[in-house]
Backbone as numpy.savetxt, mean C-alpha at the origin, in Angstrom:
# Nx Ny Nz CAx CAy CAz Cx Cy Cz
-10.83 -13.60 4.04 -11.84 -11.97 3.90 -11.17 -11.20 4.04
-11.14 -10.03 2.86 -10.47 -8.52 2.73 -10.48 -7.50 4.10
-9.53 -7.13 4.24 -9.76 -6.12 5.65 -10.86 -5.86 5.75
-11.23 -5.41 7.42 -12.71 -4.52 7.13 -12.27 -3.38 6.93
-13.66 -1.69 6.83 -13.28 -0.55 6.01 -13.03 -0.23 7.19
-11.48 1.27 7.17 -11.39 1.54 8.59 -12.16 2.91 9.25
-12.64 3.26 10.38 -13.34 3.92 10.84 -13.02 4.73 10.77
-13.93 6.00 10.50 -14.27 7.46 10.11 -13.32 8.19 11.16
-12.60 8.99 11.08 -12.23 10.06 9.87 -11.18 9.68 8.93
-10.66 8.41 9.27 -9.59 7.95 8.66 -9.23 7.40 6.93
-8.59 7.41 6.39 -8.88 7.85 5.18 -7.46 7.15 4.19
-6.79 5.81 3.93 -5.99 4.77 3.63 -6.23 4.36 2.45
-5.04 4.23 1.52 -5.16 2.72 0.87 -4.16 2.08 1.05
-4.52 1.38 1.37 -4.00 -0.27 2.27 -2.82 -0.72 0.75
-3.87 -0.94 -0.49 -3.45 -1.85 -1.39 -1.68 -0.92 -2.33
-1.99 0.61 -1.54 -0.63 0.77 -2.15 0.41 0.89 -1.00
-0.58 0.83 0.55 1.07 1.39 1.42 1.09 0.36 2.30
0.27 -0.66 2.20 0.67 -1.86 3.38 0.35 -3.18 3.05
1.98 -3.69 3.74 2.31 -4.82 2.87 1.38 -6.20 3.35
1.43 -6.15 4.51 0.21 -6.94 4.67 -1.17 -7.25 4.21
-1.55 -6.48 3.78 -3.14 -6.08 2.74 -2.34 -6.94 1.38
-1.44 -6.51 0.85 -0.96 -6.65 -0.15 -1.03 -7.93 -0.25
0.09 -8.57 0.40 -0.31 -10.07 1.00 -1.91 -10.99 1.14
-2.37 -10.51 1.82 -3.68 -10.43 1.85 -4.62 -11.13 0.17
-4.48 -9.76 -0.21 -5.21 -8.83 -1.52 -4.48 -10.00 -2.10
-3.21 -10.76 -3.01 -2.78 -12.04 -3.60 -3.68 -12.94 -3.40
-3.35 -13.01 -2.38 -4.43 -14.24 -2.13 -5.62 -14.37 -2.00
-5.90 -13.46 -2.65 -7.75 -13.78 -2.11 -8.16 -12.95 -3.39
-7.54 -12.02 -3.83 -7.83 -12.33 -5.84 -7.73 -12.97 -6.98
-7.15 -13.58 -6.44 -7.44 -14.98 -7.90 -8.07 -15.47 -8.46
-9.20 -15.21 -8.03 -10.24 -15.81 -8.86 -10.88 -14.73 -9.78
-10.56 -13.71 -9.22 -11.11 -11.88 -9.91 -11.32 -11.88 -11.47
-11.61 -11.44 -12.12 -11.61 -11.20 -13.51 -10.66 -10.51 -13.95
-10.03 -10.69 -15.00 -8.64 -9.94 -15.43 -8.71 -7.87 -15.87
-10.30 -8.43 -16.16 -10.61 -6.40 -16.12 -10.67 -5.96 -14.27
-11.39 -6.77 -13.50 -11.19 -5.92 -12.38 -9.62 -6.09 -11.87
-8.71 -7.04 -11.96 -7.67 -7.09 -11.45 -7.28 -5.75 -12.08
-6.65 -5.26 -13.37 -6.08 -4.10 -13.85 -6.50 -2.80 -13.40
-8.26 -2.96 -13.17 -8.45 -1.85 -12.67 -7.84 -1.68 -10.92
-7.92 -2.66 -10.24 -7.24 -2.07 -8.79 -5.83 -1.88 -8.87
-5.00 -2.56 -10.09 -3.29 -2.11 -10.21 -3.45 -0.90 -10.42
-4.58 -0.12 -11.59 -4.00 0.91 -11.54 -4.51 2.17 -10.59
-5.03 1.53 -9.77 -5.27 2.58 -8.39 -3.92 2.67 -7.60
-2.94 1.84 -7.88 -1.86 1.86 -7.14 -1.00 3.25 -8.07
-1.14 3.86 -8.87 -0.80 4.94 -10.23 1.16 4.17 -10.15
1.68 5.25 -10.76 2.68 5.49 -11.66 3.73 5.79 -10.68
4.50 6.61 -9.76 5.45 7.42 -9.27 6.04 5.98 -8.19
6.81 6.94 -7.19 6.93 6.41 -6.25 6.22 6.50 -4.80
6.13 5.41 -3.65 5.38 5.16 -3.15 6.32 4.77 -2.08
5.51 4.74 -0.78 5.75 4.09 0.64 5.30 3.18 0.95
5.78 2.23 1.40 5.31 0.40 2.17 5.46 0.53 2.93
4.45 0.23 3.92 5.02 -0.36 5.31 4.55 -1.38 5.37
6.23 -2.07 5.69 6.32 -3.96 6.00 6.15 -4.16 7.22
5.27 -3.05 8.27 5.76 -4.07 9.65 4.78 -4.16 9.91
4.59 -4.66 11.62 3.55 -5.82 12.04 2.50 -5.21 12.24
1.86 -3.90 12.34 0.83 -3.69 11.91 -0.72 -3.72 11.23
-1.62 -4.04 11.80 -2.41 -4.15 10.47 -3.11 -2.79 10.57
-3.55 -2.83 9.41 -4.82 -1.66 8.75 -5.49 -0.83 9.78
-6.09 -1.26 10.25 -6.90 -1.11 11.38 -6.96 -1.06 12.55
-5.58 -1.59 13.13 -4.73 -1.14 14.30 -4.03 0.21 14.30
-3.67 0.47 13.08 -2.62 1.49 12.73 -3.91 2.95 12.78
-5.07 2.75 12.08 -6.11 3.76 12.27 -6.73 4.20 13.64
-7.07 3.05 14.32 -6.98 3.21 15.42 -6.19 4.20 16.44
-4.98 3.46 16.16 -3.78 4.40 17.21 -3.78 5.92 16.18
-4.06 5.78 15.42 -3.79 7.46 14.91 -5.38 8.47 15.35
-6.27 7.77 15.56 -7.22 8.57 15.85 -7.52 8.30 17.22
-6.36 7.39 18.08 -6.42 7.91 19.59 -4.98 9.38 19.72
-4.41 9.26 18.57 -3.13 10.05 19.16 -4.26 11.45 19.00
-4.60 11.18 17.65 -5.70 12.59 17.35 -7.26 13.45 18.32
-7.52 11.75 19.48 -8.76 12.28 19.94 -8.15 13.13 21.59
-6.30 12.54 22.31 -5.71 12.76 23.62 -5.65 14.29 23.00
-5.14 14.69 21.75 -4.72 15.86 21.49 -6.05 17.37 20.85
-7.26 16.99 21.17 -8.35 17.21 20.60 -8.74 17.68 19.04
-8.51 16.91 17.98 -7.71 16.70 16.64 -8.99 16.43 15.60
-9.98 15.53 16.00 -10.23 14.97 15.34 -11.29 14.83 14.54
-12.19 15.86 15.33 -13.02 17.28 14.45 -12.13 17.76 12.91
-12.76 17.97 11.79 -11.88 18.51 10.38 -11.37 20.25 11.02
-12.18 21.04 11.29 -11.28 21.83 11.41 -9.93 22.57 12.41
-10.68 21.49 13.66 -9.17 22.18 14.67 -7.95 20.44 13.92
-8.24 20.13 13.09 -7.65 19.08 12.36 -6.54 19.44 11.45
-7.86 20.37 10.71 -7.00 20.81 9.26 -5.94 22.31 9.69
-6.37 22.70 10.70 -5.58 23.58 11.51 -4.04 23.59 11.70
-4.14 21.92 13.00 -3.14 21.34 13.07 -1.76 21.01 11.71
-2.76 21.10 10.85 -1.21 20.76 9.70 -0.96 21.77 9.19
-1.14 23.30 9.33 -0.95 24.43 8.80 0.57 24.60 9.21
1.47 25.16 8.38 1.50 25.78 7.83 2.24 24.73 6.31
2.81 23.88 6.96 3.02 22.96 5.81 2.27 21.67 4.95
0.92 21.69 5.93 0.52 20.77 5.18 0.24 19.25 5.14
1.37 18.54 6.58 1.16 17.47 6.79 1.63 17.42 8.69
1.65 16.41 9.35 2.66 16.41 10.50 2.79 15.02 10.41
3.29 14.45 11.38 3.94 13.84 11.26 3.17 12.47 12.75
2.90 11.37 12.89 2.57 10.74 14.13 3.38 9.46 14.35
3.61 8.89 15.44 5.27 7.94 15.66 3.67 7.03 16.07
3.89 5.86 15.51 3.19 4.51 16.49 3.46 3.94 17.47
2.72 2.42 18.07 3.87 2.00 18.86 4.93 0.99 18.58
4.73 0.92 17.43 6.29 -0.27 16.68 7.22 0.55 15.97
7.06 1.94 16.36 8.01 2.94 15.99 8.14 3.19 14.49
7.45 3.05 13.77 6.91 3.65 12.37 6.34 4.97 12.79
6.81 6.15 11.58 6.25 7.14 11.61 5.37 7.26 10.55
4.25 8.03 10.46 3.19 8.39 9.63 2.53 9.52 9.89
2.62 10.25 8.20 2.05 10.97 7.84 0.89 11.64 7.62
0.42 12.27 8.57 -1.04 12.61 8.93 -1.40 13.84 7.59
-2.18 13.83 6.65 -2.58 14.96 5.61 -4.01 14.86 5.39
-4.08 16.28 4.83 -5.24 16.67 4.57 -6.93 15.71 3.77
-6.72 14.82 3.94 -8.31 13.36 3.13 -9.85 14.46 2.54
-9.63 14.60 0.69 -10.48 15.48 0.57 -11.94 14.76 0.55
-11.51 13.49 0.84 -13.21 12.25 1.24 -14.81 12.89 2.49
-15.76 13.13 1.79 -16.24 13.48 3.30 -16.20 12.63 4.50
-16.61 13.18 5.38 -16.11 12.43 6.95 -14.75 11.74 6.57
-13.95 11.70 5.57 -12.44 11.11 6.09 -11.56 11.23 5.62
-11.34 13.05 6.79 -10.20 13.97 6.45 -8.64 13.67 7.47
-8.62 12.75 7.47 -7.45 12.12 7.72 -6.88 10.89 7.18
-5.59 11.98 6.27 -5.54 10.86 4.86 -3.77 10.48 5.77
-3.93 9.20 6.30 -2.39 8.14 5.99 -1.50 8.33 5.62
-0.21 8.66 4.81 0.52 7.75 3.93 1.64 7.22 5.69
2.75 6.36 4.53 3.60 5.97 5.82 3.86 6.92 5.63
5.25 7.30 6.63 6.54 7.69 6.54 7.76 8.26 6.23
7.89 8.74 4.82 9.26 8.81 4.30 10.48 8.24 4.75
10.94 7.15 4.26 11.56 6.44 4.92 12.22 6.14 6.62
10.68 6.12 7.13 10.62 5.83 8.57 10.91 4.06 8.88
10.52 4.28 10.00 11.14 2.41 10.63 10.01 1.88 10.08
10.22 0.46 9.37 8.90 0.23 8.74 8.72 0.21 7.68
9.25 0.82 6.71 9.14 1.82 5.69 9.67 1.34 4.75
9.53 1.41 3.12 9.98 1.53 2.50 10.03 2.33 1.29
10.93 3.09 0.61 10.42 3.58 -0.97 10.84 2.84 -2.19
9.56 2.77 -2.74 9.31 1.40 -3.81 9.25 3.01 -5.16
9.34 1.84 -6.60 8.07 2.92 -7.21 7.48 1.58 -7.67
6.51 2.56 -8.01 5.31 2.11 -7.67 4.80 0.90 -9.01
5.20 1.10 -10.07 5.37 0.28 -11.77 6.18 -1.44 -11.00
7.27 -1.53 -9.39 7.62 -2.15 -9.73 6.41 -3.10 -8.06
6.46 -2.39 -7.91 5.01 -2.92 -6.59 3.41 -3.67 -7.60
3.33 -3.21 -8.39 2.35 -3.60 -9.49 2.84 -4.49 -10.05
3.40 -4.66 -10.47 4.33 -6.05 -10.97 4.43 -6.87 -10.39
4.87 -6.76 -8.92 5.70 -7.85 -8.03 3.77 -8.48 -7.47
2.48 -7.72 -7.36 1.98 -8.17 -6.78 1.21 -8.65 -8.19
0.67 -8.59 -8.95 0.31 -8.93 -10.23 1.05 -10.77 -10.25
2.66 -10.55 -10.58 3.05 -11.91 -10.85 2.95 -12.32 -9.29
2.26 -12.13 -8.68 2.29 -13.35 -7.33 0.86 -13.78 -7.63
-0.23 -13.19 -8.24 -1.33 -13.70 -8.46 -1.67 -14.12 -9.38
-1.03 -13.73 -10.55 -0.80 -14.99 -11.42 -0.47 -15.77 -11.12
0.70 -16.23 -10.72 1.50 -17.88 -10.51 0.35 -17.99 -9.61
-0.26 -17.97 -8.56 -0.90 -18.49 -8.13 -2.38 -19.02 -8.68
-2.68 -17.42 -9.16 -4.09 -18.32 -10.80 -4.32 -19.76 -11.14
-2.96 -18.85 -11.63 -2.37 -20.44 -13.14 -1.83 -21.53 -12.97
-1.23 -21.43 -11.13 -0.65 -22.38 -10.97 0.90 -22.67 -11.83
1.76 -21.71 -11.70 2.74 -21.61 -11.85 4.55 -20.26 -11.20
4.74 -21.27 -11.41 5.66 -20.16 -10.81 6.30 -19.56 -11.22
6.43 -18.21 -10.67 7.28 -16.91 -10.83 8.09 -16.33 -11.58
8.26 -16.72 -12.61 9.57 -16.38 -14.21 9.61 -15.05 -14.98
10.14 -14.80 -15.00 10.12 -13.76 -16.29 9.84 -13.79 -17.17
9.21 -14.92 -17.99 8.32 -15.41 -18.94 6.63 -14.93 -18.19
6.90 -15.33 -16.82 5.33 -14.70 -16.35 5.31 -13.45 -16.45
6.27 -12.80 -15.40 6.29 -11.25 -14.67 5.66 -10.32 -16.43
6.71 -10.71 -17.24 6.48 -10.13 -18.69 5.36 -10.56 -19.36
4.58 -11.12 -19.49 3.47 -11.36 -19.51 2.24 -10.34 -18.55
2.50 -10.43 -17.17 1.16 -9.83 -17.00 1.72 -8.24 -16.99
3.20 -8.02 -17.11 3.26 -6.21 -17.15 3.18 -5.99 -18.68
2.57 -7.23 -19.69 1.59 -6.53 -20.42 0.44 -6.38 -20.79
0.13 -7.96 -20.38 -1.26 -7.42 -20.50 -2.03 -6.87 -19.47
-1.65 -7.11 -18.24 -2.49 -6.40 -17.27 -2.14 -5.14 -16.40
-0.86 -4.70 -17.07 -0.72 -3.37 -16.15 -0.21 -2.43 -17.97
0.32 -3.27 -19.03 1.01 -2.10 -19.86 1.80 -2.04 -19.79
2.84 -2.54 -19.29 4.07 -2.28 -19.85 4.91 -2.82 -19.74
6.29 -2.34 -20.23 7.21 -2.69 -21.10 7.48 -3.91 -20.50
8.68 -4.76 -21.60 8.75 -6.12 -20.15 10.45 -5.44 -20.06
10.73 -6.25 -18.96 12.03 -6.34 -18.46 12.93 -7.08 -19.16
14.27 -7.14 -19.09 15.06 -7.80 -19.57 15.56 -8.81 -18.54
15.64 -8.56 -16.55 15.70 -8.90 -16.00 15.93 -8.45 -14.46
15.70 -9.05 -13.80 16.05 -8.58 -12.11 16.56 -9.43 -11.75
17.25 -8.36 -10.73 17.62 -9.65 -8.75 17.39 -9.14 -7.61
17.69 -10.47 -6.90 16.73 -9.86 -5.65 17.59 -8.65 -4.52
18.90 -8.14 -5.49 19.64 -6.75 -4.14 19.39 -6.01 -5.18
18.08 -5.64 -6.18 17.20 -4.23 -6.01 16.53 -4.56 -6.47
15.41 -2.88 -6.91 14.71 -2.67 -7.41 13.44 -4.02 -7.44
12.89 -3.96 -9.00 11.96 -5.60 -8.94 12.16 -5.99 -8.19
13.87 -6.74 -8.27 13.62 -8.47 -7.41 13.41 -8.06 -5.67
13.95 -6.42 -5.41 13.55 -6.57 -3.53 12.47 -6.81 -3.37
11.32 -5.96 -4.38 9.85 -6.04 -4.42 9.03 -6.96 -4.62
10.09 -7.93 -5.28 9.16 -9.47 -6.00 9.65 -10.27 -5.03
10.86 -10.09 -4.04 11.00 -10.87 -2.72 9.95 -10.75 -1.54
9.48 -9.33 -1.47 9.04 -9.02 -0.34 6.61 -9.32 -0.24
6.73 -9.30 -1.79 4.75 -9.63 -2.05 4.26 -11.12 -1.39
5.20 -11.75 -2.61 4.51 -13.36 -2.14 4.33 -13.58 -0.43
5.40 -13.38 0.40 5.04 -13.23 1.37 4.82 -14.98 1.55
4.80 -16.13 0.79 3.74 -17.64 0.94 2.76 -17.10 0.91
2.39 -16.24 0.30 0.67 -16.53 0.01 0.50 -17.33 -0.57
């Protein structure tokens, strides 16, 4: 079962920012039709992002941020908005030592937009296309009962992600590092 919705006023995109969620998503989305998978991959975007790889589930992250805001009387929109001035964000440290960027959320009722802190404890800065590729090839590997290979990787890059092929990768850098993370024995 995919993770439950987070409580208001939290806005968080775990498909882009939470490794545990990505692993669950990979295992549970194997029955989805390919057009639905492609739509999910598009939500990840195309630039760089910060991926939380720590132990806290999304719900606990949200609850700890809500508690942090309640203790400071910042849970309602206007005090929270003023708290973000003048830089547009603030950092909040959670129980595992990870830092989270609190930004203004544009969705009604979800004005606290969370991002893992850049270069924070339990956070990796990665390319979105590496994340999409690792997630897609992990799903394809399970879906088609094939081991992850360069051929399968390039197949999903072309068919699901509309990305050019890669000539190779190593676990020492970039795509290979993300490929080592995402399957996580999914």
